[in-house]
Short mmCIF file of C-alpha atoms and ligand atoms in Angstrom, two decimals:
data_model
loop_
_atom_site.label_atom_id
_atom_site.label_comp_id
_atom_site.label_asym_id
_atom_site.label_seq_id
_atom_site.Cartn_x
_atom_site.Cartn_y
_atom_site.Cartn_z
CA MET F 1474 84.96 -75.52 11.20
CA ASN F 1475 86.29 -79.06 10.62
CA ALA F 1476 87.37 -79.12 6.95
CA ASN F 1477 86.71 -82.89 6.77
CA ILE F 1478 82.98 -82.55 7.42
CA PRO F 1479 81.19 -81.79 4.12
CA ILE F 1480 78.85 -78.81 4.22
CA ASP F 1481 75.24 -80.01 4.02
CA PRO F 1482 73.81 -78.41 0.82
CA TYR F 1483 70.29 -78.58 2.28
CA LEU F 1484 71.18 -76.56 5.38
CA PRO F 1485 69.25 -73.26 5.35
CA LYS F 1486 70.97 -70.09 6.53
CA PRO F 1487 69.04 -67.95 9.00
CA VAL F 1488 67.57 -64.65 7.79
CA THR F 1489 65.30 -62.11 9.48
CA ILE F 1490 62.25 -60.63 7.78
CA ARG F 1491 63.03 -56.91 8.00
CA LYS F 1492 60.03 -55.61 6.09
CA ILE F 1493 56.81 -56.99 4.62
CA SER F 1494 54.93 -55.07 1.92
CA ILE F 1495 51.48 -56.06 0.73
CA GLU F 1496 51.56 -55.74 -3.06
CA ASN F 1497 47.96 -56.19 -4.22
CA GLU F 1498 44.32 -55.57 -3.39
CA ALA F 1499 43.65 -59.28 -2.91
CA ARG F 1500 46.41 -59.19 -0.24
CA ASP F 1501 47.77 -62.55 -1.38
CA LEU F 1502 51.03 -61.12 -2.75
CA LYS F 1503 53.61 -59.91 -0.27
CA THR F 1504 57.19 -58.79 -0.71
CA PHE F 1505 59.51 -60.00 2.03
CA GLU F 1506 62.71 -58.05 2.60
CA LEU F 1507 65.26 -60.33 4.25
CA VAL F 1508 68.57 -59.67 5.97
CA PHE F 1509 71.09 -62.34 6.85
CA CYS F 1510 71.66 -63.04 10.52
CA ASN F 1511 75.35 -63.85 9.88
CA LYS F 1512 77.78 -61.66 7.94
CA GLU F 1513 79.56 -64.69 6.46
CA ASP F 1514 76.30 -66.08 5.01
CA GLU F 1515 75.53 -62.68 3.49
CA GLU F 1516 78.96 -62.50 1.86
CA ASN F 1517 78.60 -66.01 0.43
CA PHE F 1518 75.16 -65.37 -1.08
CA ASN F 1519 76.16 -64.01 -4.48
CA PHE F 1520 73.37 -64.10 -6.99
CA THR F 1521 72.58 -62.68 -10.38
CA CYS F 1522 69.32 -61.66 -12.07
CA GLY F 1523 66.96 -64.55 -12.83
CA GLN F 1524 68.16 -66.89 -10.09
CA PHE F 1525 66.02 -68.27 -7.30
CA ALA F 1526 66.49 -69.36 -3.70
CA ILE F 1527 64.72 -71.88 -1.50
CA LEU F 1528 63.00 -70.30 1.49
CA SER F 1529 62.13 -72.37 4.52
CA VAL F 1530 59.52 -71.63 7.10
CA PHE F 1531 60.48 -73.71 10.10
CA GLY F 1532 57.90 -76.39 10.83
CA ALA F 1533 56.11 -75.82 7.50
CA GLY F 1534 58.58 -76.65 4.72
CA GLU F 1535 60.49 -75.13 1.83
CA SER F 1536 59.58 -73.33 -1.41
CA PRO F 1537 61.63 -72.15 -4.39
CA ILE F 1538 61.11 -68.40 -4.98
CA GLY F 1539 62.68 -66.11 -7.62
CA ILE F 1540 64.88 -63.31 -6.30
CA ALA F 1541 63.08 -60.01 -6.84
CA SER F 1542 65.74 -57.55 -5.70
CA SER F 1543 68.81 -56.58 -7.71
CA PRO F 1544 72.25 -58.03 -6.99
CA LEU F 1545 73.27 -54.38 -6.44
CA ASP F 1546 70.76 -53.97 -3.59
CA ASP F 1547 73.46 -54.97 -1.17
CA GLU F 1548 71.68 -54.46 2.14
CA TYR F 1549 68.84 -56.94 1.68
CA ILE F 1550 67.26 -59.53 -0.59
CA GLN F 1551 63.61 -59.42 -1.59
CA PHE F 1552 61.12 -62.09 -2.59
CA THR F 1553 57.53 -61.55 -3.70
CA VAL F 1554 55.41 -64.52 -2.72
CA LYS F 1555 51.87 -65.46 -3.66
CA ARG F 1556 49.89 -67.21 -0.97
CA TYR F 1557 47.93 -70.19 -2.25
CA SER F 1558 44.82 -70.98 -0.23
CA THR F 1559 45.97 -74.62 -0.07
CA GLY F 1560 49.67 -73.76 0.07
CA VAL F 1561 51.41 -74.94 3.22
CA VAL F 1562 54.63 -72.93 2.97
CA THR F 1563 53.27 -69.80 1.30
CA THR F 1564 50.45 -69.55 3.87
CA ALA F 1565 52.90 -70.04 6.76
CA LEU F 1566 55.17 -67.36 5.29
CA HIS F 1567 52.29 -64.91 4.85
CA ASN F 1568 51.30 -65.46 8.48
CA LEU F 1569 54.72 -64.33 9.74
CA GLU F 1570 55.41 -60.80 10.93
CA GLU F 1571 58.34 -58.46 10.54
CA GLY F 1572 61.18 -59.60 12.80
CA ALA F 1573 60.47 -63.31 12.29
CA ARG F 1574 63.31 -65.62 11.36
CA ILE F 1575 63.19 -67.98 8.38
CA GLY F 1576 65.79 -69.98 6.41
CA ILE F 1577 67.26 -69.55 2.97
CA ARG F 1578 69.46 -71.70 0.77
CA GLY F 1579 70.85 -70.96 -2.66
CA PRO F 1580 71.14 -69.03 -4.89
CA TYR F 1581 70.22 -71.62 -7.50
CA GLY F 1582 69.73 -71.91 -11.24
CA ASN F 1583 71.06 -70.00 -14.18
CA SER F 1584 70.37 -66.35 -14.93
CA TYR F 1585 69.26 -63.95 -17.64
CA PRO F 1586 72.04 -63.44 -20.22
CA LEU F 1587 73.20 -60.07 -18.87
CA LYS F 1588 76.51 -60.14 -20.78
CA GLU F 1589 74.71 -60.88 -24.05
CA MET F 1590 72.21 -58.08 -23.31
CA GLU F 1591 74.99 -55.48 -23.05
CA GLY F 1592 75.04 -53.02 -25.94
CA LYS F 1593 71.55 -54.13 -26.99
CA ASN F 1594 68.02 -52.77 -26.74
CA VAL F 1595 66.20 -54.76 -24.08
CA LEU F 1596 62.49 -55.50 -24.27
CA ILE F 1597 60.90 -56.74 -21.03
CA VAL F 1598 57.46 -58.34 -21.30
CA GLY F 1599 55.85 -59.36 -18.02
CA GLY F 1600 52.50 -60.49 -16.72
CA GLY F 1601 51.14 -60.90 -13.21
CA PHE F 1602 53.41 -61.71 -10.31
CA ALA F 1603 55.89 -63.52 -12.58
CA PHE F 1604 57.33 -60.01 -12.97
CA THR F 1605 59.61 -60.59 -9.93
CA THR F 1606 62.90 -61.59 -11.55
CA LEU F 1607 62.26 -59.14 -14.40
CA ARG F 1608 61.99 -56.44 -11.76
CA SER F 1609 65.39 -57.57 -10.42
CA THR F 1610 66.82 -57.20 -13.93
CA ILE F 1611 65.26 -53.77 -14.53
CA ARG F 1612 66.65 -52.48 -11.21
CA TYR F 1613 70.04 -53.90 -12.17
CA MET F 1614 70.06 -52.28 -15.63
CA LEU F 1615 68.82 -48.92 -14.32
CA HIS F 1616 71.51 -48.72 -11.65
CA GLN F 1617 73.84 -45.80 -12.35
CA LYS F 1618 76.78 -48.22 -12.56
CA ASN F 1619 75.07 -50.15 -15.36
CA ARG F 1620 72.69 -47.92 -17.30
CA SER F 1621 75.23 -47.03 -20.02
CA ARG F 1622 75.91 -50.73 -20.69
CA PHE F 1623 72.40 -51.30 -22.09
CA LYS F 1624 70.64 -49.41 -24.91
CA ASN F 1625 66.89 -48.66 -24.85
CA ILE F 1626 64.90 -50.43 -22.17
CA THR F 1627 61.21 -50.99 -23.00
CA VAL F 1628 58.88 -52.57 -20.45
CA ILE F 1629 55.42 -53.94 -21.23
CA TYR F 1630 53.83 -55.16 -18.02
CA GLY F 1631 50.26 -56.20 -17.33
CA ALA F 1632 48.04 -57.56 -14.61
CA ARG F 1633 44.41 -58.62 -14.43
CA SER F 1634 43.26 -55.38 -12.81
CA PRO F 1635 44.85 -52.17 -11.48
CA GLY F 1636 44.80 -53.59 -7.93
CA GLU F 1637 46.86 -56.58 -9.04
CA LEU F 1638 49.80 -54.59 -10.44
CA ILE F 1639 52.81 -55.18 -8.19
CA TYR F 1640 55.64 -52.77 -7.24
CA LYS F 1641 53.26 -49.86 -7.93
CA SER F 1642 55.38 -47.03 -6.54
CA GLU F 1643 58.41 -48.30 -8.43
CA LEU F 1644 56.38 -48.55 -11.66
CA ASN F 1645 55.36 -44.91 -11.15
CA GLU F 1646 58.99 -43.89 -10.59
CA TRP F 1647 60.09 -45.69 -13.75
CA GLU F 1648 57.29 -44.02 -15.73
CA GLU F 1649 58.62 -40.63 -14.60
CA ARG F 1650 62.31 -41.21 -15.27
CA ASP F 1651 64.38 -41.09 -18.47
CA GLY F 1652 66.07 -44.13 -19.93
CA ILE F 1653 63.13 -46.52 -19.75
CA ASP F 1654 59.88 -46.67 -21.74
CA MET F 1655 57.01 -48.08 -19.72
CA TYR F 1656 53.74 -49.52 -21.08
CA ILE F 1657 51.55 -50.65 -18.18
CA THR F 1658 48.30 -52.37 -18.97
CA VAL F 1659 45.45 -54.19 -17.22
CA ASP F 1660 43.04 -56.81 -18.58
CA ASN F 1661 40.07 -55.12 -16.90
CA GLY F 1662 39.97 -51.43 -16.03
CA ALA F 1663 38.40 -49.81 -12.97
CA ASP F 1664 36.70 -46.47 -12.22
CA ASN F 1665 39.91 -44.96 -10.87
CA TRP F 1666 42.09 -46.33 -13.70
CA GLY F 1667 43.05 -43.88 -16.43
CA GLY F 1668 45.68 -46.11 -17.99
CA ARG F 1669 45.82 -48.68 -20.75
CA VAL F 1670 43.37 -51.61 -20.89
CA GLY F 1671 44.28 -54.65 -22.96
CA PHE F 1672 46.09 -57.97 -22.81
CA VAL F 1673 49.89 -57.93 -22.83
CA PRO F 1674 50.25 -59.58 -26.29
CA THR F 1675 47.83 -57.00 -27.78
CA VAL F 1676 49.79 -54.12 -26.26
CA LEU F 1677 53.00 -55.69 -27.55
CA LYS F 1678 51.56 -55.65 -31.09
CA GLU F 1679 50.46 -52.01 -30.69
CA VAL F 1680 53.80 -50.82 -29.27
CA ALA F 1681 55.70 -52.94 -31.84
CA PRO F 1682 59.20 -52.43 -30.43
CA SER F 1683 61.99 -52.86 -32.96
CA SER F 1684 63.84 -56.16 -32.84
CA GLU F 1685 66.97 -54.62 -34.32
CA ASN F 1686 69.94 -55.27 -32.03
CA ALA F 1687 67.41 -56.28 -29.37
CA ILE F 1688 66.78 -59.11 -26.96
CA SER F 1689 63.56 -59.78 -25.10
CA LEU F 1690 62.93 -61.23 -21.66
CA VAL F 1691 59.42 -62.59 -21.17
CA CYS F 1692 57.82 -63.89 -17.95
CA GLY F 1693 54.21 -64.50 -17.18
CA PRO F 1694 51.47 -67.07 -16.89
CA PRO F 1695 51.54 -69.84 -19.56
CA ILE F 1696 48.58 -68.31 -21.45
CA MET F 1697 50.42 -64.99 -21.77
CA LEU F 1698 53.62 -66.72 -22.87
CA LYS F 1699 51.71 -68.70 -25.49
CA TYR F 1700 50.20 -65.59 -27.09
CA THR F 1701 53.34 -63.45 -26.77
CA MET F 1702 55.69 -65.66 -28.76
CA THR F 1703 54.03 -65.19 -32.17
CA PRO F 1704 53.96 -61.36 -32.03
CA LEU F 1705 57.61 -61.37 -30.93
CA ILE F 1706 58.59 -63.63 -33.84
CA ASP F 1707 56.50 -61.43 -36.20
CA LEU F 1708 58.43 -58.38 -34.93
CA GLY F 1709 61.66 -60.15 -35.90
CA PHE F 1710 62.86 -61.50 -32.55
CA THR F 1711 64.48 -64.87 -33.32
CA PRO F 1712 63.78 -67.72 -30.85
CA GLU F 1713 67.39 -67.42 -29.55
CA ARG F 1714 66.69 -63.79 -28.60
CA ILE F 1715 63.46 -64.52 -26.73
CA ILE F 1716 64.36 -65.48 -23.17
CA THR F 1717 61.93 -66.76 -20.57
CA SER F 1718 61.94 -68.31 -17.12
CA LEU F 1719 60.11 -71.56 -16.37
CA GLU F 1720 58.46 -72.72 -13.18
CA ARG F 1721 57.95 -76.33 -12.16
CA ARG F 1722 57.29 -78.04 -8.86
CA MET F 1723 60.70 -78.78 -7.39
CA SER F 1724 62.13 -80.02 -4.16
CA CYS F 1725 65.91 -80.11 -3.79
CA GLY F 1726 66.90 -77.25 -6.11
CA ILE F 1727 70.23 -78.90 -6.85
CA GLY F 1728 69.48 -81.51 -9.52
CA LYS F 1729 69.20 -84.51 -7.19
CA CYS F 1730 65.52 -85.24 -6.58
CA GLY F 1731 64.41 -85.37 -10.23
CA ARG F 1732 61.09 -83.62 -9.60
CA CYS F 1733 61.47 -80.65 -11.91
CA ASN F 1734 62.77 -82.22 -15.09
CA ILE F 1735 61.25 -81.57 -18.50
CA SER F 1736 62.66 -84.02 -21.04
CA SER F 1737 66.38 -84.10 -20.36
CA LYS F 1738 66.48 -80.70 -18.62
CA TYR F 1739 66.30 -79.96 -14.92
CA ILE F 1740 64.57 -76.63 -14.35
CA CYS F 1741 66.56 -76.13 -11.14
CA GLN F 1742 69.98 -76.52 -12.74
CA ASP F 1743 69.68 -76.10 -16.53
CA GLY F 1744 67.12 -73.32 -15.92
CA PRO F 1745 64.96 -71.69 -14.81
CA VAL F 1746 66.01 -69.36 -17.67
CA PHE F 1747 65.69 -70.79 -21.19
CA SER F 1748 65.57 -69.29 -24.66
CA TYR F 1749 62.44 -69.93 -26.70
CA LYS F 1750 64.68 -71.93 -29.07
CA GLN F 1751 65.65 -74.29 -26.24
CA ILE F 1752 62.00 -74.60 -25.23
CA GLN F 1753 60.97 -75.47 -28.80
CA GLU F 1754 63.54 -78.26 -28.73
CA LEU F 1755 62.03 -79.89 -25.62
CA SER F 1756 59.82 -82.88 -26.37
CA GLU F 1757 56.71 -81.66 -24.51
CA PRO F 1758 54.77 -78.45 -25.26
CA LEU F 1759 55.12 -76.06 -22.32
CA PHE F 1760 52.71 -73.28 -23.16
C1 FAD E 127 62.20 -71.45 -9.98
C2 FAD E 127 60.91 -71.08 -9.30
C3 FAD E 127 60.67 -69.76 -8.95
C4 FAD E 127 59.48 -69.40 -8.31
N1 FAD E 127 59.30 -68.09 -7.97
C5 FAD E 127 58.20 -67.74 -7.30
C6 FAD E 127 58.03 -66.38 -6.89
O1 FAD E 127 58.86 -65.50 -7.15
N2 FAD E 127 56.92 -66.08 -6.18
C7 FAD E 127 55.96 -67.04 -5.88
O2 FAD E 127 54.97 -66.70 -5.22
N3 FAD E 127 56.10 -68.32 -6.28
C8 FAD E 127 57.19 -68.69 -6.97
N4 FAD E 127 57.34 -69.99 -7.34
C9 FAD E 127 56.27 -70.97 -7.02
C10 FAD E 127 56.39 -71.41 -5.57
O3 FAD E 127 57.56 -72.18 -5.42
C11 FAD E 127 55.17 -72.25 -5.15
O4 FAD E 127 54.01 -71.47 -5.25
C12 FAD E 127 55.33 -72.70 -3.72
O5 FAD E 127 56.38 -73.63 -3.61
C13 FAD E 127 54.06 -73.34 -3.20
O6 FAD E 127 54.35 -73.84 -1.91
P1 FAD E 127 53.22 -74.16 -0.88
O7 FAD E 127 53.80 -75.07 0.15
O8 FAD E 127 52.56 -72.94 -0.39
O9 FAD E 127 52.17 -74.95 -1.75
P2 FAD E 127 51.88 -76.51 -1.73
O10 FAD E 127 51.24 -76.84 -0.42
O11 FAD E 127 53.11 -77.26 -2.15
O12 FAD E 127 50.83 -76.58 -2.94
C14 FAD E 127 49.65 -75.79 -2.91
C15 FAD E 127 48.98 -75.81 -4.28
O13 FAD E 127 49.77 -75.09 -5.24
C16 FAD E 127 50.14 -75.94 -6.31
N5 FAD E 127 51.55 -75.61 -6.64
C17 FAD E 127 52.57 -75.50 -5.78
N6 FAD E 127 53.70 -75.16 -6.42
C18 FAD E 127 53.40 -75.06 -7.72
C19 FAD E 127 54.14 -74.75 -8.88
N7 FAD E 127 55.45 -74.46 -8.87
N8 FAD E 127 53.47 -74.75 -10.05
C20 FAD E 127 52.17 -75.05 -10.11
N9 FAD E 127 51.41 -75.33 -9.04
C21 FAD E 127 52.01 -75.38 -7.86
C22 FAD E 127 50.00 -77.34 -5.78
O14 FAD E 127 49.73 -78.26 -6.78
C23 FAD E 127 48.82 -77.19 -4.83
O15 FAD E 127 47.62 -77.22 -5.53
C24 FAD E 127 58.51 -70.39 -8.01
C25 FAD E 127 58.74 -71.72 -8.36
C26 FAD E 127 59.91 -72.06 -9.00
C27 FAD E 127 60.15 -73.49 -9.36
#
């Protein structure tokens, strides 16, 4: 390669869709397992939990999507994507089949504070399909290389109905194994559902995890975030120790286009991960 020609930061790298898994009953959430077409691109794609990438479907466009697999899943990268009925890129992506080729650029954004989480109890609170990057973090913490670096891991995760819970077989595995306490809940039960029914913030209050030496990662729809903050504060989690990930419409992913800013912050570069304290300091209410 000619060293004088700058590398175009918008140039997507080719990846093949190795596997597609349908995650929910509504069939509008699919997990795409991608493998790089070129070894060099694979080696250069080093990400950490909480980051996102920009996926491109040729002829349709690009979309930022959080990375759902763990950095230690070294054979593939996974993304769980919701198809919007009016969504150009997400619909085009959902229409593809295994073996299709798409583009990827990134990884972008900051990450969850993994170093700060070491030696602490970690509380994960998730709702709906925003669970993706939390799932990446759980996989990372549970990996045999890492498990001893984190203390108790508690997960409270909810969806609207049993059919909308994602990563079901993995949730079952985590429920069975030691070293992680799982509290799965749904807003509305179903005939075949013997589990918990209740909103995530309500379950959080019931479980009441200790905030001592603990940090919490929270991701979900704005309404869930809004009603989760007060119970967390009441449990003693200070705003610095409540970490969340924000989503905004964005285009370039690299702080150039100015589409995703909130006050002085660019979600693509300063985020998407922010502490609740940082969010409180922004001039506009976010949830
Ligand atoms: C950092 C980050 C991480 C993300 N991670 C994921 C993920 O893991 N999985 C996932 O499914 N999606 C994720 N998203 C959202 C995803 O980028 C959008 O849903 C996608 O770009 C929509 O593209 P589209 O072309 O299908 O829709 P468009 O044709 O662009 O829009 C379709 C409709 O969706 C609305 N819309 C599109 N994007 C957004 C948005 N970000 N917020 C609110 N409304 C929007 C539009 O207003 C329009 O009504 C993430 C977004 C960001 C910024």
